[in-house]
Short mmCIF file of C-alpha atoms in Angstrom, two decimals:
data_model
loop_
_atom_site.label_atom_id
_atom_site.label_comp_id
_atom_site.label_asym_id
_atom_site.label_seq_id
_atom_site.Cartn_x
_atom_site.Cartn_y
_atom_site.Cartn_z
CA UNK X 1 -21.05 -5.53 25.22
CA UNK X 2 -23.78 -6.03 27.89
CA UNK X 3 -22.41 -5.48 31.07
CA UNK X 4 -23.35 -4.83 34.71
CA UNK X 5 -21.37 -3.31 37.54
CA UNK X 6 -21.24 -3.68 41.18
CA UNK X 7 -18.95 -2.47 43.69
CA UNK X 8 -17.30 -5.75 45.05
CA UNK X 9 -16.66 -4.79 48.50
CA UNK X 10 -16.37 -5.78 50.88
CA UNK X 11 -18.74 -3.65 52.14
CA UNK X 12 -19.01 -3.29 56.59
CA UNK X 13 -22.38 -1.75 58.15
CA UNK X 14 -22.50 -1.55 61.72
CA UNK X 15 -26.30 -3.60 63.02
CA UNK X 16 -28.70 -0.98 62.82
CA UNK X 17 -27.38 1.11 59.86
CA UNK X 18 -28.23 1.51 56.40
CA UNK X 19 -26.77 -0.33 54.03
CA UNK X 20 -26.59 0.72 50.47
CA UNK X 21 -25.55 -1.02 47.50
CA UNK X 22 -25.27 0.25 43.89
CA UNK X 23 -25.31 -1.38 40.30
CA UNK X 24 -25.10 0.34 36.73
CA UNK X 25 -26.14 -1.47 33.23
CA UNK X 26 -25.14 -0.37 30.16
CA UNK X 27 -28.00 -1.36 28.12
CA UNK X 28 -30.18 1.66 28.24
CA UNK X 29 -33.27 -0.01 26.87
CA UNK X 30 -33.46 -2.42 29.86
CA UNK X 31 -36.73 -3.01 31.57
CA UNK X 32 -36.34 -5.62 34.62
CA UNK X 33 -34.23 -5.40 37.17
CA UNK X 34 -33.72 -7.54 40.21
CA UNK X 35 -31.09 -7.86 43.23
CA UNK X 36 -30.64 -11.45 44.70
CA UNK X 37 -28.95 -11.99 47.76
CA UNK X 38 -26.68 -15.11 47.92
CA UNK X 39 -25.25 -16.55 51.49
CA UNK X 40 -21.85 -18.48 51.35
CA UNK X 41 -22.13 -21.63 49.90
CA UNK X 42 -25.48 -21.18 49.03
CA UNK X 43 -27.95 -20.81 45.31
CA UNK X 44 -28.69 -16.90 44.73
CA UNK X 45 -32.62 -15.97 46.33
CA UNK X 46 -34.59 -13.45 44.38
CA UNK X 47 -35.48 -10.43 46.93
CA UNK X 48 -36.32 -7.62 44.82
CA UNK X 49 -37.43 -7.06 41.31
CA UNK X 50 -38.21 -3.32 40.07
CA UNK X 51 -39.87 -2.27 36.48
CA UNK X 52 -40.30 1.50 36.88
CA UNK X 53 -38.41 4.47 37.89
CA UNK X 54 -38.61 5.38 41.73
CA UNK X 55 -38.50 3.48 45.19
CA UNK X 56 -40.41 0.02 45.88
CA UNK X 57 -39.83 -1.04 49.38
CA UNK X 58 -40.49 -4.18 50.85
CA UNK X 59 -40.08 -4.30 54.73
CA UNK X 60 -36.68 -3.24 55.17
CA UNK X 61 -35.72 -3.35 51.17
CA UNK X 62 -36.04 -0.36 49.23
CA UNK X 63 -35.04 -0.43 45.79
CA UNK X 64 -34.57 2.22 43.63
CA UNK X 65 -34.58 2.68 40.04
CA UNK X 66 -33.46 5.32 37.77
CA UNK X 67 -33.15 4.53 33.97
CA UNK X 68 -31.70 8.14 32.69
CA UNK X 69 -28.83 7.33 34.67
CA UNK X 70 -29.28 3.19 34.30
CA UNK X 71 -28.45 3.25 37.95
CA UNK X 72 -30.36 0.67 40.58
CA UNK X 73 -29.62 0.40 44.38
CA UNK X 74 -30.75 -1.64 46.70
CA UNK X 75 -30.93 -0.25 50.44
CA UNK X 76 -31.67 -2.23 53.57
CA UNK X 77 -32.27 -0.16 56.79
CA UNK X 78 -31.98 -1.49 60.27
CA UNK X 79 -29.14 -3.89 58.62
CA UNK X 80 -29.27 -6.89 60.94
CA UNK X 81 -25.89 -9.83 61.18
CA UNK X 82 -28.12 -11.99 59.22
CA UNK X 83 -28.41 -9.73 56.31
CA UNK X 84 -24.65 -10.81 55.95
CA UNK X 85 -24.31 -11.97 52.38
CA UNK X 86 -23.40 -11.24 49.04
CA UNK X 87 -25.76 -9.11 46.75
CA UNK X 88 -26.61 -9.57 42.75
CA UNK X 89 -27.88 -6.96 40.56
CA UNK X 90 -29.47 -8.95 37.61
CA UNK X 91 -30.85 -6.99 34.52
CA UNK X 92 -33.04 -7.95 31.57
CA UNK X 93 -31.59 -6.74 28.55
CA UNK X 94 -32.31 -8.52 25.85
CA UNK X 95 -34.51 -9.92 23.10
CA UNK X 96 -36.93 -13.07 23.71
CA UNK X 97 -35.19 -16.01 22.24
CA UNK X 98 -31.45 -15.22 23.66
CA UNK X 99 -30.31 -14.83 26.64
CA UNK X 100 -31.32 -11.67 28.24
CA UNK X 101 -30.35 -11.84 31.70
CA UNK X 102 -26.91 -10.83 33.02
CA UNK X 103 -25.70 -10.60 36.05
CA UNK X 104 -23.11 -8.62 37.89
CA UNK X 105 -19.81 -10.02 40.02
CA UNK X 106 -21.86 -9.07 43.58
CA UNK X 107 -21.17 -7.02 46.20
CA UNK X 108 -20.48 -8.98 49.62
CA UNK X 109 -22.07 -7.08 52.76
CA UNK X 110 -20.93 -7.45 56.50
CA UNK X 111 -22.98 -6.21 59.35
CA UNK X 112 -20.98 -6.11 62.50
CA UNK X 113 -23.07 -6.88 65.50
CA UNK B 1 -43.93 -20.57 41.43
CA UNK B 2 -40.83 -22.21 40.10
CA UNK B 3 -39.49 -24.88 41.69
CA UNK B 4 -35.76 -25.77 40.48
CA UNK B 5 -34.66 -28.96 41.22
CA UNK B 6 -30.83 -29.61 41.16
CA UNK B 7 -29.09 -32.87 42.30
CA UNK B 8 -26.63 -33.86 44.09
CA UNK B 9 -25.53 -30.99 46.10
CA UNK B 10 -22.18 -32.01 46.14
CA UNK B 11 -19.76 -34.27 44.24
CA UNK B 12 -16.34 -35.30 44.63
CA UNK B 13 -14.94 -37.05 41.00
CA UNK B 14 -11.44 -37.67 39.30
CA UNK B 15 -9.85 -35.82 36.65
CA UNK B 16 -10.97 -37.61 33.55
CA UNK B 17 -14.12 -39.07 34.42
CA UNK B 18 -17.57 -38.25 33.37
CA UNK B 19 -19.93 -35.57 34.91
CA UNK B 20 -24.30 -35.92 34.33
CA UNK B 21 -25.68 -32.80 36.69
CA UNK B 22 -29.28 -33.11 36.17
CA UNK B 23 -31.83 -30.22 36.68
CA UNK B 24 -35.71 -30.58 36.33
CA UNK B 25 -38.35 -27.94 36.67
CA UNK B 26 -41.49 -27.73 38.32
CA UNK B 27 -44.24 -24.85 37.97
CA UNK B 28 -43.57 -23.64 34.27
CA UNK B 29 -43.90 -25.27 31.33
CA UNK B 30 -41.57 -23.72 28.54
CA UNK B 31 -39.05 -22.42 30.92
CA UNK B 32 -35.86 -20.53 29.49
CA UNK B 33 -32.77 -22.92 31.55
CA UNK B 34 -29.25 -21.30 32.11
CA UNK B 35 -26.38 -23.40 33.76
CA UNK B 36 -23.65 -21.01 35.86
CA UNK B 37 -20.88 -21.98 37.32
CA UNK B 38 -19.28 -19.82 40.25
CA UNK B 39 -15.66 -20.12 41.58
CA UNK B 40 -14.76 -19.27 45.04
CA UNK B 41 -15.49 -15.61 45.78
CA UNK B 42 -15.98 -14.75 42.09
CA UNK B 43 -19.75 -14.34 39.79
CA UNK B 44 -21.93 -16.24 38.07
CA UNK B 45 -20.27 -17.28 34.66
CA UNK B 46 -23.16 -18.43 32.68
CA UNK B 47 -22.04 -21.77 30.47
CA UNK B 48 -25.13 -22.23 28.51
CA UNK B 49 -28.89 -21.36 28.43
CA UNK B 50 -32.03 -23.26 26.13
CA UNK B 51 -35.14 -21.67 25.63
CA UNK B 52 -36.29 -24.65 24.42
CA UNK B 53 -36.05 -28.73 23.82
CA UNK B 54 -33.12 -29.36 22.04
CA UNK B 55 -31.61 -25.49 21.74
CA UNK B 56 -29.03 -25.19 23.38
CA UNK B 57 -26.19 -22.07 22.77
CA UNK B 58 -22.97 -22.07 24.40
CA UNK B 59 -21.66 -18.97 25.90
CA UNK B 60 -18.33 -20.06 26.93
CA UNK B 61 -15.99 -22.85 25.12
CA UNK B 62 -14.90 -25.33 27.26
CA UNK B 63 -15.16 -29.11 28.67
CA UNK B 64 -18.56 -29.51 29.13
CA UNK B 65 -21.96 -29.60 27.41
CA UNK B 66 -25.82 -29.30 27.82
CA UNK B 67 -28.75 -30.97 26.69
CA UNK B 68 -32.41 -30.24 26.74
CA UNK B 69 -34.36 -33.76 26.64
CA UNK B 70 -37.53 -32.45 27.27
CA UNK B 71 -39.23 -29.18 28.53
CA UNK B 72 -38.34 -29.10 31.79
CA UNK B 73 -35.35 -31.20 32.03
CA UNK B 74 -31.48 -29.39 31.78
CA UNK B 75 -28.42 -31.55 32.16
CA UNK B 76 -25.08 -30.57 32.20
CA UNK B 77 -22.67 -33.12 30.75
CA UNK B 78 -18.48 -33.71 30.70
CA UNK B 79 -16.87 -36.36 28.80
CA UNK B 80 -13.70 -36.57 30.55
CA UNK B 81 -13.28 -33.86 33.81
CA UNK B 82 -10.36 -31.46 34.19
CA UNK B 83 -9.29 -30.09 37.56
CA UNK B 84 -10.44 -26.66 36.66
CA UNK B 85 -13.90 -27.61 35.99
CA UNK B 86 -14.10 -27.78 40.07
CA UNK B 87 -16.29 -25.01 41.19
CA UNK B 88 -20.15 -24.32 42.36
CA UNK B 89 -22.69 -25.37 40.10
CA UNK B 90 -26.15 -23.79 39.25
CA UNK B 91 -29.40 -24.28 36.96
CA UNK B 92 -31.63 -21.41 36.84
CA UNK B 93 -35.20 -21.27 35.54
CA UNK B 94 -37.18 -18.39 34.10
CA UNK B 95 -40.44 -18.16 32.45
CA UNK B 96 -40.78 -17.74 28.86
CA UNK B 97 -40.08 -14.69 27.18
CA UNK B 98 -37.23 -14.11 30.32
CA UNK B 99 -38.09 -12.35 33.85
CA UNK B 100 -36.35 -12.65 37.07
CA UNK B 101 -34.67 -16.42 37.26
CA UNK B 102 -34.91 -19.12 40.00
CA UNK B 103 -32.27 -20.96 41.02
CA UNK B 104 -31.69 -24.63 42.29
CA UNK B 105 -29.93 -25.45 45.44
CA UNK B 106 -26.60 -25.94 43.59
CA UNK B 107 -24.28 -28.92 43.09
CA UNK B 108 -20.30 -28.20 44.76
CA UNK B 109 -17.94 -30.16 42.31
CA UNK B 110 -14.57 -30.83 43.41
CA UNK B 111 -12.21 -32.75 40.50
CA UNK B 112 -9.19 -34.75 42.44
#
């Protein structure tokens, strides 16, 4: 069973803060990993994709990527009100020809102003 | 880049009447499609994906069904609508061989 797991939340952040939100995969031979962030009533946007182990920031994203312990967070400093949303950890974990992307339930974020 | 193309954004029908939710793709050519649906506060269930014309696979049974006319055409299809096939809508694109996924703007069924 392919699976991955987020925290649901809801998760608060005062403006300013950093805000830090976690996902774990189960297929250990997984290569792609992305977090999308979705506003209410909205389509998921693609914000971050990560191949390697480590950090990648963009701007105030960082996300990080360990595949020993097929862990990847996303962190956004100096949270802002409009970074209000819910998150999605997406992971590429399959074989060409099937589907290979799966997503998990999201993890909704509030930053109090 | 991917442009996803998903229409209408919102539809109000009766229970037992048909459902066409058409989705066309711009900026790939061989595209893998997915159709989700999402309930109110919950994830993405993914209904079906194609990586090509004419393949479709089902990952959930239920009311509805896909077809894949041509490359970068999806529609999602319902013979006769139930009330729990109400929910949020999406098509997603990737490239071949299956990267990160784009997603249209979403189409909001309601079923009265």
């Amino acid at each position: 069973q392919k699976e991955v797991e987020q925290n649901s939340g809801p998760l608060s952040v005062p403006e300013g803060a950093i805000a830090s939100l976690n996902c774990t995969y189960s297929d250990r031979g997984s290569q792609s990993f992305f977090w999308y962030r979705q506003y209410s009533g909205k389509s998921p946007e693609l914000i971050m994709s990560i191949y390697s182990n480590g950090d990648k920031e963009d701007g105030r994203f960082t996300a990080q990527l360990n595949k020993a312990s097929q862990y990847v967070s996303l962190l956004i400093r100096d949270s802002q009100p409009s970074d209000s949303a819910t998150y999605l950890c997406a992971v590429n974990m399959g074989q060409t020809g099937a589907n290979n992307l799966f997503f998990g339930t999201g993890t909704r974020l509030t930053v109090i102003p | 880049s991917q442009t996803i193309h998903q229409w209408p954004a919102t539809l109000v029908q009766p229970v037992g009447s048909p459902l066409s939710l058409e989705c066309t793709v711009e900026g790939t050519s061989n595209p893998n499609l997915y159709w989700y649906r999402q309930a109110a506060g919950r994830g993405l269930q993914l209904l079906f994906y194609s990586v090509g014309i004419g393949q479709i696979s089902s990952e959930v049974p239920q009311n509805l069904s896909a077809s894949r006319p041509q490359d970068r055409q999806f529609i999602l299809s319902s013979k006769k609508l139930l009330l729990s096939d109400s929910g949020f809508y999406l098509c997603a694109s990737s490239r071949e061989g299956g990267t990160e996924a784009f997603f249209g703007q979403g189409t909001r069924l309601t079923v009265v």
